Amino acid sequence: MHLEDLHAIAQQQQEADSKLEHILYVCTGTACQSSRSEEVLKAIQAELKARGLEKKCAVRPGGCQGLCARGPLANLDRGKQLYQHLTPEDAPAVVEALDGEPPARLQLDKQLPFFTRQVRVATQGGGLIDPNDLNSYIAAGGYTALLDALMHKTPAEVLQEVVKSGLRGRGGGGYPTGLKWSTVAKAAPTPKYVIVNGDEGDPGAFMDRALMEDYPFRVLEGMTLAAYAVGASYGYIYVRAEYPLAVKRLQNAIKQAQKQNLLGSNIASTPFSFNVEIRLGAGAFVCGEETALIASIEGGRGTPRPRPPYPAESGLWGKPTLINNVETIANVVPILQHGSEWFARIGTEKSKGTKVFALSGRINNTGLIEVPMGITLREIIFEIGGGIPEGKKFKAVQTGGPSGGCIPEQHLDMPVDYDSLAQVGSIMGSGGMIVMDETSCMVDVAKYFMEFSMAESCGKCVPCRVGTAQMYDLLLKISEGRATLNDLALLEALCDMVKHTSLCGLGQAAPNPVISTLRYFRDEYLAHILEKRCPAGVCQMKPEVMEVHS
Amino acid sequence: MSRVVTLKINGQDVSGREDETVLQVARENGIEIPTLCHLEGLSNVGACRLCLVEVKGVSRLLPACVTRVSEGMEVTTHSERLERYRRMIVELLFSEGNHVCSVCVSNGHCELQDTAIQLRLDHIGMPYRFPVRQVDASHSRYGLDPNRCILCTRCVRVCDEIEGAHTWDIMGRGINSQLITDMHTPWGESETCTSCGKCVQICPTGALFIKGKSVAEMTKRPDFLPYLAMMRNRKNGS
């Protein structure tokens, strides 16, 4: 496989496509599949065949179109027409109207701000790539960055591109990716490893799932580029077992890339070799923490260890290890395709590029979006997200999952970047955005996240193991109207202590939902405690429960 | 040989080798930092968080047991904030299990009790959780009372690293973590246990005890451990 071969494949594909009158991509991501998109795909295929149109028109499985709330979705002729709420029974109507107007109920307005306001980098291709087909990815410009790097660039040059792009870790921490890469590159040339962290566990987050499902080849290409830059020869993709479709597609991608010599020994006949293996997580949130993830890959209990030494110095099997989030890795390919200056022009001064967010909760347009950094929360929620359903009033948006915080109305005009979010007591996190309206009780929300952190604590260090359990009990007490102001004071003291003394990020961030709701919605806590009343009407008051143990 | 560095602990000038931890250098100089999961001769896990110290220029608190000393470092081992956190950690430990000193075999010889006294803890300000935990008395010579276990994993490490049996391990996660033998079989039926008793001797509380001891009779002798570790290091030539 050489660059010329890639171009030949791409050209072939494009020529074949240009002979077709219509190409329809039906989303086959998990969300659309759950509303029968595979049957839709088959029904339309059968319908085309029945009408003898299968040579003129093609229906292909595609990736996520974003607006999951209106699924199953389909995209005709690269955005000429978008379809929503498809059912297998709609197949005749869809085929009939390929040249004209489909029924209004199936039409999705492509001019919605949801589509026009997005900037696609990690999700480049917009779901119009068959995730099961390497040639489809190559036709969309795939693997040119890798082959170009292997033939014409030194590892140091690849690394410099990433450094100059200003890319920061998309897993939540926002650590400069280039710096991480150069640390691993500088480490002693023993075997080195590259790990892609696909253990996305935040409630309400599904960005990495979509990226792995829709662009498995981009993840592989980005990983291979990373391995080339840091001098690694072996890689692992750590995916949670709850993402079976992502696992299947990644496995298929690995197989196809190996067959075409884009992965394995002497990639594209160069001296560079790189092999990839998939490891499944067993459903532990803490394994998203890098040292716990490494322990899990090694076959041990998924518990974190104190850092330093950082994985860049001593990681998997004690060797230098580069560990990046799926979205970070997916950004590497566009950076090398279009150059670091192009990437650095998107976003803000300190947060370059775009961020994929998963919108969920009380919002009209539930789904997946990719927006430039620096966009405001108001634009995301009210323009792209289409606002709150049923005319309800916005209350808060939760970013960063159980490690993040709730941001109230007054901060909606703040730009979304790593530093601004941290200032208002939340974090960028991996990209989950849960919108809450007036029917949500903030004590209940804090309790929900604390229950999650308590259940997912690994139990190694005392503050996180016992602290989260005590905080959960106190939140339960408050939500049931059994608490006193002393309990609130204890809760605040525990928040401070757990935040500053826990071993890993899970414990250090576990109090964030409580701290941020106390900061902006203290009156709700006080209503529960002093008036034994839940202002949103969510919590069941049980003040009559006898206190046995305190 | 590693380099020798000088640093300040609580304003006092001290020197240490670069491969030593803050905890080691502090103790060499008579500065006491409370610990529960640390034990000389075993690997460090940094789990109890009692040895957290403040280091100038570092925003996070660092566990002294795994933090190496470096030139010019300025360490504070005792401050109002650190003492408060340490007291809360011990309170959390007391609230987590069922610790009743007055009827415990280790009363008077218990590291958890000693730490609480050292930190001048006179009451527990958090609700007790009163977990239901079964005592394992199936072993012929020793017993395990998980009600007194603080999950420091010293027994897990001594069994794995020194005895080489790896009979002990932790099962479950979070607040439901528990100490188990083998694949959660009764201790007496364990196929890997050599009945060496090292775990009993290094257990900081009365969780692991010798059968037949009554209240306050269980004194532990962990002194064998640094000696064993030293001999092993010498044999390995380091």
mmCIF file of N, CA, C and O in Angstrom, chain A residues 267-309:
data_model
loop_
_atom_site.group_PDB
_atom_site.id
_atom_site.type_symbol
_atom_site.label_atom_id
_atom_site.label_comp_id
_atom_site.label_asym_id
_atom_site.label_seq_id
_atom_site.Cartn_x
_atom_site.Cartn_y
_atom_site.Cartn_z
ATOM 1 N N ILE A 267 4.477 -1.497 8.111
ATOM 2 C CA ILE A 267 3.298 -0.837 7.558
ATOM 3 C C ILE A 267 3.644 -0.121 6.260
ATOM 4 O O ILE A 267 4.617 0.640 6.195
ATOM 5 N N ALA A 268 2.892 -0.373 5.218
ATOM 6 C CA ALA A 268 3.095 0.224 3.897
ATOM 7 C C ALA A 268 4.544 0.071 3.451
ATOM 8 O O ALA A 268 5.141 0.988 2.895
ATOM 9 N N SER A 269 5.123 -1.086 3.729
ATOM 10 C CA SER A 269 6.500 -1.412 3.338
ATOM 11 C C SER A 269 7.538 -0.448 3.911
ATOM 12 O O SER A 269 8.577 -0.221 3.303
ATOM 13 N N THR A 270 7.243 0.145 5.052
ATOM 14 C CA THR A 270 8.249 0.965 5.728
ATOM 15 C C THR A 270 8.786 0.143 6.901
ATOM 16 O O THR A 270 8.207 -0.888 7.240
ATOM 17 N N PRO A 271 9.867 0.590 7.528
ATOM 18 C CA PRO A 271 10.385 -0.196 8.664
ATOM 19 C C PRO A 271 9.482 -0.127 9.901
ATOM 20 O O PRO A 271 9.738 -0.804 10.882
ATOM 21 N N PHE A 272 8.450 0.699 9.864
ATOM 22 C CA PHE A 272 7.631 0.909 11.056
ATOM 23 C C PHE A 272 6.565 -0.183 11.213
ATOM 24 O O PHE A 272 5.812 -0.479 10.287
ATOM 25 N N SER A 273 6.526 -0.800 12.399
ATOM 26 C CA SER A 273 5.531 -1.838 12.690
ATOM 27 C C SER A 273 4.701 -1.441 13.903
ATOM 28 O O SER A 273 5.223 -0.852 14.846
ATOM 29 N N PHE A 274 3.437 -1.760 13.835
ATOM 30 C CA PHE A 274 2.561 -1.429 14.965
ATOM 31 C C PHE A 274 1.382 -2.386 14.990
ATOM 32 O O PHE A 274 0.704 -2.580 13.982
ATOM 33 N N ASN A 275 1.184 -3.019 16.134
ATOM 34 C CA ASN A 275 0.063 -3.940 16.300
ATOM 35 C C ASN A 275 -0.901 -3.427 17.354
ATOM 36 O O ASN A 275 -0.488 -2.766 18.308
ATOM 37 N N VAL A 276 -2.168 -3.751 17.163
ATOM 38 C CA VAL A 276 -3.197 -3.258 18.076
ATOM 39 C C VAL A 276 -4.051 -4.410 18.572
ATOM 40 O O VAL A 276 -4.368 -5.332 17.825
ATOM 41 N N GLU A 277 -4.387 -4.337 19.839
ATOM 42 C CA GLU A 277 -5.253 -5.345 20.435
ATOM 43 C C GLU A 277 -6.369 -4.631 21.187
ATOM 44 O O GLU A 277 -6.163 -3.547 21.716
ATOM 45 N N ILE A 278 -7.542 -5.252 21.214
ATOM 46 C CA ILE A 278 -8.654 -4.649 21.948
ATOM 47 C C ILE A 278 -8.757 -5.306 23.325
ATOM 48 O O ILE A 278 -8.634 -6.523 23.445
ATOM 49 N N ARG A 279 -8.936 -4.506 24.358
ATOM 50 C CA ARG A 279 -9.191 -5.053 25.685
ATOM 51 C C ARG A 279 -10.542 -4.540 26.150
ATOM 52 O O ARG A 279 -10.841 -3.362 25.994
ATOM 53 N N LEU A 280 -11.340 -5.438 26.697
ATOM 54 C CA LEU A 280 -12.673 -5.041 27.145
ATOM 55 C C LEU A 280 -12.668 -4.717 28.627
ATOM 56 O O LEU A 280 -12.093 -5.460 29.424
ATOM 57 N N GLY A 281 -13.306 -3.629 28.956
ATOM 58 C CA GLY A 281 -13.456 -3.275 30.363
ATOM 59 C C GLY A 281 -14.649 -4.022 30.935
ATOM 60 O O GLY A 281 -15.596 -4.338 30.233
ATOM 61 N N ALA A 282 -14.591 -4.293 32.226
ATOM 62 C CA ALA A 282 -15.663 -5.073 32.840
ATOM 63 C C ALA A 282 -16.666 -4.191 33.574
ATOM 64 O O ALA A 282 -17.258 -4.594 34.567
ATOM 65 N N GLY A 283 -16.843 -2.985 33.078
ATOM 66 C CA GLY A 283 -17.881 -2.143 33.647
ATOM 67 C C GLY A 283 -17.512 -1.441 34.929
ATOM 68 O O GLY A 283 -18.321 -1.334 35.831
ATOM 69 N N ALA A 284 -16.260 -0.980 35.025
ATOM 70 C CA ALA A 284 -15.866 -0.201 36.193
ATOM 71 C C ALA A 284 -15.515 1.214 35.746
ATOM 72 O O ALA A 284 -14.610 1.391 34.945
ATOM 73 N N PHE A 285 -16.227 2.184 36.293
ATOM 74 C CA PHE A 285 -16.009 3.586 35.941
ATOM 75 C C PHE A 285 -14.573 4.007 36.243
ATOM 76 O O PHE A 285 -13.960 4.747 35.483
ATOM 77 N N VAL A 286 -14.029 3.492 37.350
ATOM 78 C CA VAL A 286 -12.695 3.920 37.789
ATOM 79 C C VAL A 286 -11.627 3.537 36.763
ATOM 80 O O VAL A 286 -10.554 4.125 36.711
ATOM 81 N N CYS A 287 -11.922 2.552 35.899
ATOM 82 C CA CYS A 287 -10.932 2.141 34.891
ATOM 83 C C CYS A 287 -10.742 3.196 33.816
ATOM 84 O O CYS A 287 -9.889 3.045 32.943
ATOM 85 N N GLY A 288 -11.509 4.272 33.837
ATOM 86 C CA GLY A 288 -11.225 5.404 32.960
ATOM 87 C C GLY A 288 -10.025 6.184 33.475
ATOM 88 O O GLY A 288 -9.406 6.939 32.739
ATOM 89 N N GLU A 289 -9.690 6.007 34.762
ATOM 90 C CA GLU A 289 -8.503 6.630 35.343
ATOM 91 C C GLU A 289 -7.316 5.876 34.793
ATOM 92 O O GLU A 289 -7.289 4.646 34.800
ATOM 93 N N GLU A 290 -6.279 6.599 34.326
ATOM 94 C CA GLU A 290 -5.261 5.912 33.535
ATOM 95 C C GLU A 290 -4.513 4.809 34.270
ATOM 96 O O GLU A 290 -4.254 3.752 33.692
ATOM 97 N N THR A 291 -4.161 5.018 35.535
ATOM 98 C CA THR A 291 -3.387 3.962 36.211
ATOM 99 C C THR A 291 -4.263 2.745 36.506
ATOM 100 O O THR A 291 -3.794 1.610 36.475
ATOM 101 N N ALA A 292 -5.559 2.974 36.766
ATOM 102 C CA ALA A 292 -6.474 1.844 36.985
ATOM 103 C C ALA A 292 -6.686 1.087 35.681
ATOM 104 O O ALA A 292 -6.750 -0.143 35.659
ATOM 105 N N LEU A 293 -6.788 1.836 34.587
ATOM 106 C CA LEU A 293 -6.958 1.215 33.276
ATOM 107 C C LEU A 293 -5.757 0.326 32.951
ATOM 108 O O LEU A 293 -5.900 -0.796 32.466
ATOM 109 N N ILE A 294 -4.570 0.831 33.254
ATOM 110 C CA ILE A 294 -3.360 0.054 32.990
ATOM 111 C C ILE A 294 -3.361 -1.218 33.835
ATOM 112 O O ILE A 294 -3.064 -2.307 33.335
ATOM 113 N N ALA A 295 -3.733 -1.083 35.122
ATOM 114 C CA ALA A 295 -3.800 -2.266 35.992
ATOM 115 C C ALA A 295 -4.777 -3.277 35.409
ATOM 116 O O ALA A 295 -4.529 -4.489 35.430
ATOM 117 N N SER A 296 -5.886 -2.783 34.864
ATOM 118 C CA SER A 296 -6.892 -3.670 34.298
ATOM 119 C C SER A 296 -6.362 -4.383 33.052
ATOM 120 O O SER A 296 -6.591 -5.576 32.869
ATOM 121 N N ILE A 297 -5.637 -3.676 32.203
ATOM 122 C CA ILE A 297 -5.061 -4.314 31.008
ATOM 123 C C ILE A 297 -4.048 -5.390 31.419
ATOM 124 O O ILE A 297 -3.961 -6.453 30.819
ATOM 125 N N GLU A 298 -3.317 -5.100 32.508
ATOM 126 C CA GLU A 298 -2.326 -6.073 32.974
ATOM 127 C C GLU A 298 -2.983 -7.301 33.591
ATOM 128 O O GLU A 298 -2.300 -8.274 33.909
ATOM 129 N N GLY A 299 -4.277 -7.239 33.794
ATOM 130 C CA GLY A 299 -4.988 -8.387 34.342
ATOM 131 C C GLY A 299 -5.230 -8.301 35.835
ATOM 132 O O GLY A 299 -5.711 -9.239 36.448
ATOM 133 N N GLY A 300 -4.885 -7.159 36.441
ATOM 134 C CA GLY A 300 -5.090 -7.004 37.879
ATOM 135 C C GLY A 300 -6.419 -6.354 38.184
ATOM 136 O O GLY A 300 -7.238 -6.117 37.293
ATOM 137 N N ARG A 301 -6.647 -6.075 39.466
ATOM 138 C CA ARG A 301 -7.835 -5.337 39.876
ATOM 139 C C ARG A 301 -7.728 -3.923 39.347
ATOM 140 O O ARG A 301 -6.649 -3.330 39.378
ATOM 141 N N GLY A 302 -8.809 -3.389 38.860
ATOM 142 C CA GLY A 302 -8.782 -2.031 38.327
ATOM 143 C C GLY A 302 -8.740 -0.994 39.427
ATOM 144 O O GLY A 302 -9.741 -0.356 39.710
ATOM 145 N N THR A 303 -7.588 -0.844 40.064
ATOM 146 C CA THR A 303 -7.453 0.190 41.090
ATOM 147 C C THR A 303 -6.315 1.114 40.703
ATOM 148 O O THR A 303 -5.308 0.671 40.153
ATOM 149 N N PRO A 304 -6.476 2.397 40.986
ATOM 150 C CA PRO A 304 -5.413 3.341 40.622
ATOM 151 C C PRO A 304 -4.243 3.244 41.594
ATOM 152 O O PRO A 304 -4.360 2.657 42.665
ATOM 153 N N ARG A 305 -3.127 3.796 41.207
ATOM 154 C CA ARG A 305 -1.975 3.891 42.106
ATOM 155 C C ARG A 305 -1.519 5.338 42.126
ATOM 156 O O ARG A 305 -1.858 6.095 41.210
ATOM 157 N N PRO A 306 -0.788 5.718 43.162
ATOM 158 C CA PRO A 306 -0.377 7.123 43.219
ATOM 159 C C PRO A 306 0.546 7.476 42.059
ATOM 160 O O PRO A 306 1.357 6.659 41.640
ATOM 161 N N ARG A 307 0.366 8.672 41.527
ATOM 162 C CA ARG A 307 1.270 9.200 40.513
ATOM 163 C C ARG A 307 2.009 10.375 41.140
ATOM 164 O O ARG A 307 1.381 11.109 41.904
ATOM 165 N N PRO A 308 3.242 10.722 40.826
ATOM 166 C CA PRO A 308 4.166 10.020 39.963
ATOM 167 C C PRO A 308 4.576 8.648 40.514
ATOM 168 O O PRO A 308 4.341 8.427 41.680
ATOM 169 N N PRO A 309 5.191 7.783 39.720
ATOM 170 C CA PRO A 309 5.561 7.974 38.315
ATOM 171 C C PRO A 309 4.339 7.970 37.392
ATOM 172 O O PRO A 309 3.434 7.155 37.574
#
